[in-house]
Amino acid sequence: MPIFLKMSGSITLRSCARYLVPFIIPRKRSVLCSAILQRYMSSKIPGVSYPKTESTSPPEQLGLDGWKITMKSSVQEEGVSPVSSSKDEDPLAAIRELIEMWRLLGKEVPEHISEEELKTTMECVSKSSKKKYLKYLYIKEKKKKANQIKKERKAATREKAIREQLLETTKEDKQQNFLFLRLWDRNMDIAMGWKGAQAMQFGQPLVFDMDYDNYMKPKELQNTVSQLLESEGCNRRDVDPFHLYFCNLKIDGAYHKELVKHYREKWDKLLLTATEKSHVDLFPKDSLIYLTADSPNVMTTFKHDKIYIVGSFVDKAMQTGTSLAKAKRLKLATERLPLDRYLQWDTGTKNLTLDQMMRILLCLKNTGSWEEALKFVPRRKYSGCLEISQHSQELVNGLKKSKTFNSSPKGSLNIHTQKRWLK
Amino acid sequence: MTLCFTGIRSFPKLWKSNPYLGLSLGHSYFSLFLKDRYGIREQQKWFSLKAVSAQNTKAVNLLVAKSRCVRKGDKGSNKEVSSDSHLFAAGAARKRSQMNPLREDHALPPVRNTIQLPTKPLTSEEWDKLKENFKGKANFASWIISQMAHSRSSIDVAKSLLAWVAAKNNGIVGYDLLVRYLYLCVFHKQTSEVIDVYEIMKARYKRLEPGAYTLLIQGLVRSDRWKEALLLLEDVKKVLIPSVRNYNDCIEGALLHQDVSLAWNLYQELLGRDLTPMLKTLKAFFDFGKNVKDEQYSNKLLDILLYLRNNHLYPEESFAHSIKTWFESVPGEQWKGQFTTIKESGQCSGCGKTMESIHLSPEEYEFLKGEIMRDVIDGGDQYKKTTPQELKRFQSFVKCCPPFDIVIDGLNVAKTFPKVRESQVLLDVVSQLAKQNLQLLVLGRKHMLTQHSRWRKDEMKKVQKQASCFFADNISEDDPFLLYATLHSGNHCKFITKDLMRDHKACLRDAKTQRLFFKWQQGHQLAIVNRLTRSKITFQHIPSYNTVVQTTGDSWHIPYDEDTVERYSYEVPTKWLCLHRKT
């Protein structure tokens, strides 16, 4: 136990502070103490063991001001404090110290911070944006640490299991008969590749409109690209994938750079069509339907002869009506999901993420059931499903029948049999 | 924590049977936790407690309402203040919200204080014992000191805690404990303690963070070492922009120690950083001014008043008193101040002078028109709110019509009374206004023309006979058209809607334009106030004067906020300070 002695009597604590021999114990990390002092303490204190008996008789009443004198005097002994050492230091160091002090106060700031991150912090205009960025770093750091710990634990258990298995296998080394080699992952990849190629030839097109890079901040763009990755993955695994089009994708634009960064060499082998052209140039205008939550028209059924467009746009700045304006400009039909008809909406925006949209569309394409498809809407956003009455069900069916199928020849839509840049 | 969970688990039926428990689950969680410590039989008590608290809030609301009534009664003589709740008058939004019966009762803040905070300094054994009782994730010392800071314990208790921590920890007290202790010292105005902590912090840490700096500045400015607070301010500047509060403390300190030029320099610096000074800071200058007989200082104070004018800031009641006292203390000028209201005609009830007109000057008007066209209607993408074709159609429509006297937001007006058919309300309003021989424009959307149970074709035909109509697409916004048509018709033209237009105001570029818009809106917006449709429809009167700090050289009129009235950001005060020179 650490010891603090209260010296009673006529001697002031200040003068006897140098005789106080604190007992060094391995302090927990959570004990907040400045780095300077720690260094000082560890260098100056002689490793004299202190008789334990002394500590068992603490004073009845704690001296109220004693701690102050110790706090001050310990520094006085040190001589010149580091306060005056550097007057004109660079602002990076200053901000690093600020972050350190915030950390001591228990604020949400990262423990370690790189030069580059420091610079980003400094470039934040306001105090609140600095705090926001630091909190982001803090959470990132925490996650990383937790993952590290998990990884180590897993490795340990695996090692243990292997050791146990080794003991067992030495006992019985039985010959076993198998039909397949364990090459499931690769087989799956190949199968998905085949399906993808088929979709490139005969699949229904689904367009991601990439014309939103001016509306987004870098953070939002990153989110968008990770959502795109997710949706592409979903599509690849599906029984009957869409033929994906990334339209308005500028080469060396922000989207393109980010996508290539994530896909690396796989980018050129992806079974989808990436093009700089607009969707209105590729497809007949009357078969295009722009999906946007701001649309006045509700989507009743999934039509297999239409080409749906999803705006790849993460909007955190509440720029409502951007995609609707785009559709209006190109005079395209618009639709929104019938969320209100099927779900008791609770909270959250009706803008869904790209991968949720993808799953819903895939599900609709395969089953045509809204109840099934809208299960991909995050559960936190709605409180329950609405029962569709028999009457309205009939109405919907009637609508379905009355819709004339103006089936354009399917082949004409799928001119591009492999992923390539359209010139 | 474990206790709490067992508590929940052991009363599953209670949770289900009581519907209103389920609603406020997060909240009752803590309350349950609190009570469950005493055992099961307390359950019943807890429910009754909750019920009482609900009644309490209701009772409080009643009281509030009552006091409001009383206040109303008091001011029966000042008719223009009490009887009308003008759309933009201070407190009107609050009143409107209280009329709404669906208001949620404010949930009581969760209490989870499981340890009785000590009221007197404890010995180290007592602290040890207390620590054993504490079960929580956080560090005991930092948890308890934050609780103490929250309940403003006396500093002796905090000091004994720090002594105990120091004793356990080689004489070292953590930074967070020091800061919380400093907070208590500053709160209890213990200057010597503040200086002690300042010394410790200075010795121990190279640099502090803004929280500690703020506290130190606040604590030091009252002491003899107030100059050091300025050094701390410099330290803050190295990494962050100091808060207005930091500046306020430093300025107050400088004034307290008679360093006037320093105070003004700091004030200039504060303005230079685009910060809005606290009204407290400005009040401090006025309070100090009572004892300064100096032309230059007076001029600077008048500059502050102009600053208030330009930024549409309104002083608080106490600040208004300070201004009054200062004016009355100016030697040789014999100012006389009184608190009054302004009559509907725009005359001050105190001195009879007419206030500045609400109308914009021609330059301002043109400027605002351009800004609204560019930022609200166009907004960089004409397709967002309308389409270029529609905009062109509308512009040519407005051009070929004679200037209108009143522009009506058809949908807003029609939906004013939910129990009456939409088209009928619209027809009533239009025909009443048409009788006065006014040139009307009704804006609406195309769906209003299709036959519907709430939109009858014959009534719409009658509307179209009596007024010019423009129907926008169903997905276009109609408010921008309303603004444009009104502005285009000229200064005499008014518009009718209950919409406060805050979203359109937000589209405008900067605060200055927004204030201009607000001024124009105050002067041109008519809102329907009466609640009986069939009877004559009455409109909100339009104030003829502008609520802003204003002067004519030998008189000042300063609107101010009453302490008892909660004013929303889009409302203006109703109370005035009238100052005039005796001649």
mmCIF file of C-alpha atoms in Angstrom, chain A residues 1-4 22-25 27 30-34 36-37 41 58-65 67-68 70-72 74-75 81-83 85-87 89 91 93-95 97-98 101-102 104-107 125 127 130 215 294 296 319-322 324-326 328-329 331, chain B residues 121-125 127 139 156 159-181 192-193 195-197 199-213 238-241 243 380-387 389 475-476:
data_model
loop_
_atom_site.group_PDB
_atom_site.id
_atom_site.type_symbol
_atom_site.label_atom_id
_atom_site.label_comp_id
_atom_site.label_asym_id
_atom_site.label_seq_id
_atom_site.Cartn_x
_atom_site.Cartn_y
_atom_site.Cartn_z
ATOM 1 C CA MET A 1 0.000 0.000 0.000
ATOM 2 C CA PRO A 2 1.236 3.444 -0.741
ATOM 3 C CA ILE A 3 2.078 5.460 2.210
ATOM 4 C CA PHE A 4 1.600 9.038 3.037
ATOM 5 C CA PRO A 22 7.181 7.119 -0.630
ATOM 6 C CA PHE A 23 6.787 3.498 -1.249
ATOM 7 C CA ILE A 24 6.835 2.724 -4.926
ATOM 8 C CA ILE A 25 4.249 0.315 -6.046
ATOM 9 C CA ARG A 27 0.652 1.753 -10.179
ATOM 10 C CA SER A 30 -5.755 4.138 -14.606
ATOM 11 C CA VAL A 31 -4.066 6.115 -11.884
ATOM 12 C CA LEU A 32 -3.827 9.507 -13.418
ATOM 13 C CA CYS A 33 -0.541 11.127 -12.990
ATOM 14 C CA SER A 34 1.548 13.271 -15.177
ATOM 15 C CA ILE A 36 6.810 14.181 -15.887
ATOM 16 C CA LEU A 37 6.164 13.350 -12.329
ATOM 17 C CA MET A 41 9.521 9.841 -8.969
ATOM 18 C CA PRO A 58 -2.877 6.296 10.131
ATOM 19 C CA PRO A 59 -3.798 9.550 11.779
ATOM 20 C CA GLU A 60 -7.282 10.003 13.101
ATOM 21 C CA GLN A 61 -8.053 13.141 11.134
ATOM 22 C CA LEU A 62 -6.521 13.776 7.765
ATOM 23 C CA GLY A 63 -4.635 17.006 7.399
ATOM 24 C CA LEU A 64 -6.682 19.061 5.021
ATOM 25 C CA ASP A 65 -3.876 20.961 3.406
ATOM 26 C CA TRP A 67 -1.491 17.118 0.148
ATOM 27 C CA LYS A 68 -1.045 20.524 -1.353
ATOM 28 C CA THR A 70 3.496 17.698 -0.965
ATOM 29 C CA MET A 71 2.270 18.383 -4.423
ATOM 30 C CA LYS A 72 4.067 21.678 -4.535
ATOM 31 C CA SER A 74 7.857 17.665 -4.713
ATOM 32 C CA VAL A 75 8.223 19.950 -7.634
ATOM 33 C CA SER A 81 9.871 23.136 -13.486
ATOM 34 C CA PRO A 82 9.412 22.498 -17.173
ATOM 35 C CA VAL A 83 6.929 25.331 -17.465
ATOM 36 C CA SER A 85 11.459 25.570 -20.751
ATOM 37 C CA SER A 86 9.917 26.143 -24.134
ATOM 38 C CA LYS A 87 8.052 29.287 -24.904
ATOM 39 C CA GLU A 89 7.150 25.528 -29.390
ATOM 40 C CA PRO A 91 1.558 24.201 -32.287
ATOM 41 C CA ALA A 93 3.218 19.823 -29.602
ATOM 42 C CA ALA A 94 0.802 22.183 -27.933
ATOM 43 C CA ILE A 95 -2.182 20.370 -29.312
ATOM 44 C CA GLU A 97 -0.399 18.280 -24.785
ATOM 45 C CA LEU A 98 -3.942 19.557 -24.908
ATOM 46 C CA MET A 101 -4.753 16.856 -20.626
ATOM 47 C CA TRP A 102 -8.155 16.056 -22.021
ATOM 48 C CA LEU A 104 -6.374 12.955 -18.000
ATOM 49 C CA LEU A 105 -9.727 14.590 -17.477
ATOM 50 C CA GLY A 106 -11.459 11.494 -18.803
ATOM 51 C CA LYS A 107 -12.587 13.055 -22.059
ATOM 52 C CA VAL A 125 -11.919 25.024 -37.600
ATOM 53 C CA LYS A 127 -13.408 23.479 -30.963
ATOM 54 C CA LYS A 130 -11.818 19.130 -33.006
ATOM 55 C CA TYR A 215 -22.591 16.674 -52.801
ATOM 56 C CA ASP A 294 -38.611 11.846 -52.016
ATOM 57 C CA PRO A 296 -44.381 11.136 -54.851
ATOM 58 C CA GLN A 319 -29.849 17.829 -48.652
ATOM 59 C CA THR A 320 -33.361 16.665 -49.317
ATOM 60 C CA GLY A 321 -34.582 16.376 -52.827
ATOM 61 C CA THR A 322 -31.212 16.070 -54.521
ATOM 62 C CA LEU A 324 -35.469 13.840 -57.055
ATOM 63 C CA ALA A 325 -34.096 16.986 -58.704
ATOM 64 C CA LYS A 326 -31.782 14.799 -60.769
ATOM 65 C CA LYS A 328 -36.762 15.666 -62.659
ATOM 66 C CA ARG A 329 -34.005 17.150 -64.771
ATOM 67 C CA LYS A 331 -37.506 13.570 -66.892
ATOM 68 C CA PRO B 121 -14.772 16.212 6.240
ATOM 69 C CA LEU B 122 -14.164 12.500 6.772
ATOM 70 C CA THR B 123 -11.194 10.688 8.138
ATOM 71 C CA SER B 124 -9.335 8.245 5.997
ATOM 72 C CA GLU B 125 -11.067 5.240 7.584
ATOM 73 C CA TRP B 127 -13.348 7.290 3.218
ATOM 74 C CA ASN B 139 -12.891 5.149 -10.252
ATOM 75 C CA ASP B 156 -13.572 21.109 3.198
ATOM 76 C CA LYS B 159 -10.253 18.722 0.535
ATOM 77 C CA SER B 160 -10.442 15.801 2.916
ATOM 78 C CA LEU B 161 -11.110 13.549 -0.053
ATOM 79 C CA LEU B 162 -8.056 14.876 -1.844
ATOM 80 C CA ALA B 163 -5.969 14.437 1.280
ATOM 81 C CA TRP B 164 -7.135 10.856 1.509
ATOM 82 C CA VAL B 165 -6.352 10.232 -2.154
ATOM 83 C CA ALA B 166 -2.963 11.846 -1.774
ATOM 84 C CA ALA B 167 -2.199 9.743 1.264
ATOM 85 C CA LYS B 168 -2.980 6.606 -0.679
ATOM 86 C CA ASN B 169 -1.085 7.700 -3.715
ATOM 87 C CA ASN B 170 2.308 9.053 -2.756
ATOM 88 C CA GLY B 171 1.008 12.543 -2.338
ATOM 89 C CA ILE B 172 -0.239 12.705 -5.874
ATOM 90 C CA VAL B 173 -3.676 13.879 -6.793
ATOM 91 C CA GLY B 174 -4.936 13.211 -10.286
ATOM 92 C CA TYR B 175 -5.624 16.031 -12.685
ATOM 93 C CA ASP B 176 -9.336 15.379 -12.928
ATOM 94 C CA LEU B 177 -9.676 15.539 -9.155
ATOM 95 C CA LEU B 178 -7.798 18.816 -9.108
ATOM 96 C CA VAL B 179 -10.027 20.318 -11.765
ATOM 97 C CA ARG B 180 -13.197 19.294 -9.981
ATOM 98 C CA TYR B 181 -11.816 20.640 -6.744
ATOM 99 C CA SER B 192 -6.833 31.672 -1.772
ATOM 100 C CA GLU B 193 -7.640 28.052 -2.520
ATOM 101 C CA ILE B 195 -4.409 30.394 -6.073
ATOM 102 C CA ASP B 196 -3.067 27.338 -4.266
ATOM 103 C CA VAL B 197 -4.480 25.040 -6.908
ATOM 104 C CA GLU B 199 0.328 27.055 -8.122
ATOM 105 C CA ILE B 200 0.063 23.304 -8.031
ATOM 106 C CA MET B 201 -1.161 23.091 -11.582
ATOM 107 C CA LYS B 202 1.485 25.452 -12.800
ATOM 108 C CA ALA B 203 4.188 23.434 -11.099
ATOM 109 C CA ARG B 204 2.908 20.100 -12.222
ATOM 110 C CA TYR B 205 1.635 20.521 -15.744
ATOM 111 C CA LYS B 206 3.107 22.313 -18.666
ATOM 112 C CA ARG B 207 -0.202 23.058 -20.257
ATOM 113 C CA LEU B 208 -3.788 22.684 -19.156
ATOM 114 C CA GLU B 209 -6.979 22.153 -21.056
ATOM 115 C CA PRO B 210 -9.694 24.737 -21.682
ATOM 116 C CA GLY B 211 -11.897 23.595 -18.809
ATOM 117 C CA ALA B 212 -9.212 24.226 -16.221
ATOM 118 C CA TYR B 213 -8.144 27.448 -17.925
ATOM 119 C CA LYS B 238 -2.177 28.941 -28.625
ATOM 120 C CA VAL B 239 -4.379 25.950 -29.339
ATOM 121 C CA LEU B 240 -7.976 27.018 -29.429
ATOM 122 C CA ILE B 241 -10.119 30.064 -29.852
ATOM 123 C CA SER B 243 -14.664 31.111 -25.523
ATOM 124 C CA GLY B 380 -28.100 26.464 -57.288
ATOM 125 C CA ASP B 381 -30.454 23.844 -58.694
ATOM 126 C CA GLN B 382 -33.797 24.990 -59.997
ATOM 127 C CA TYR B 383 -35.029 21.425 -60.090
ATOM 128 C CA LYS B 384 -34.924 21.078 -56.343
ATOM 129 C CA LYS B 385 -37.912 23.276 -55.579
ATOM 130 C CA THR B 386 -39.514 23.651 -58.972
ATOM 131 C CA THR B 387 -38.574 23.251 -62.620
ATOM 132 C CA GLN B 389 -40.307 25.591 -67.163
ATOM 133 C CA ILE B 475 -44.150 18.161 -56.175
ATOM 134 C CA SER B 476 -43.031 21.777 -56.368
#
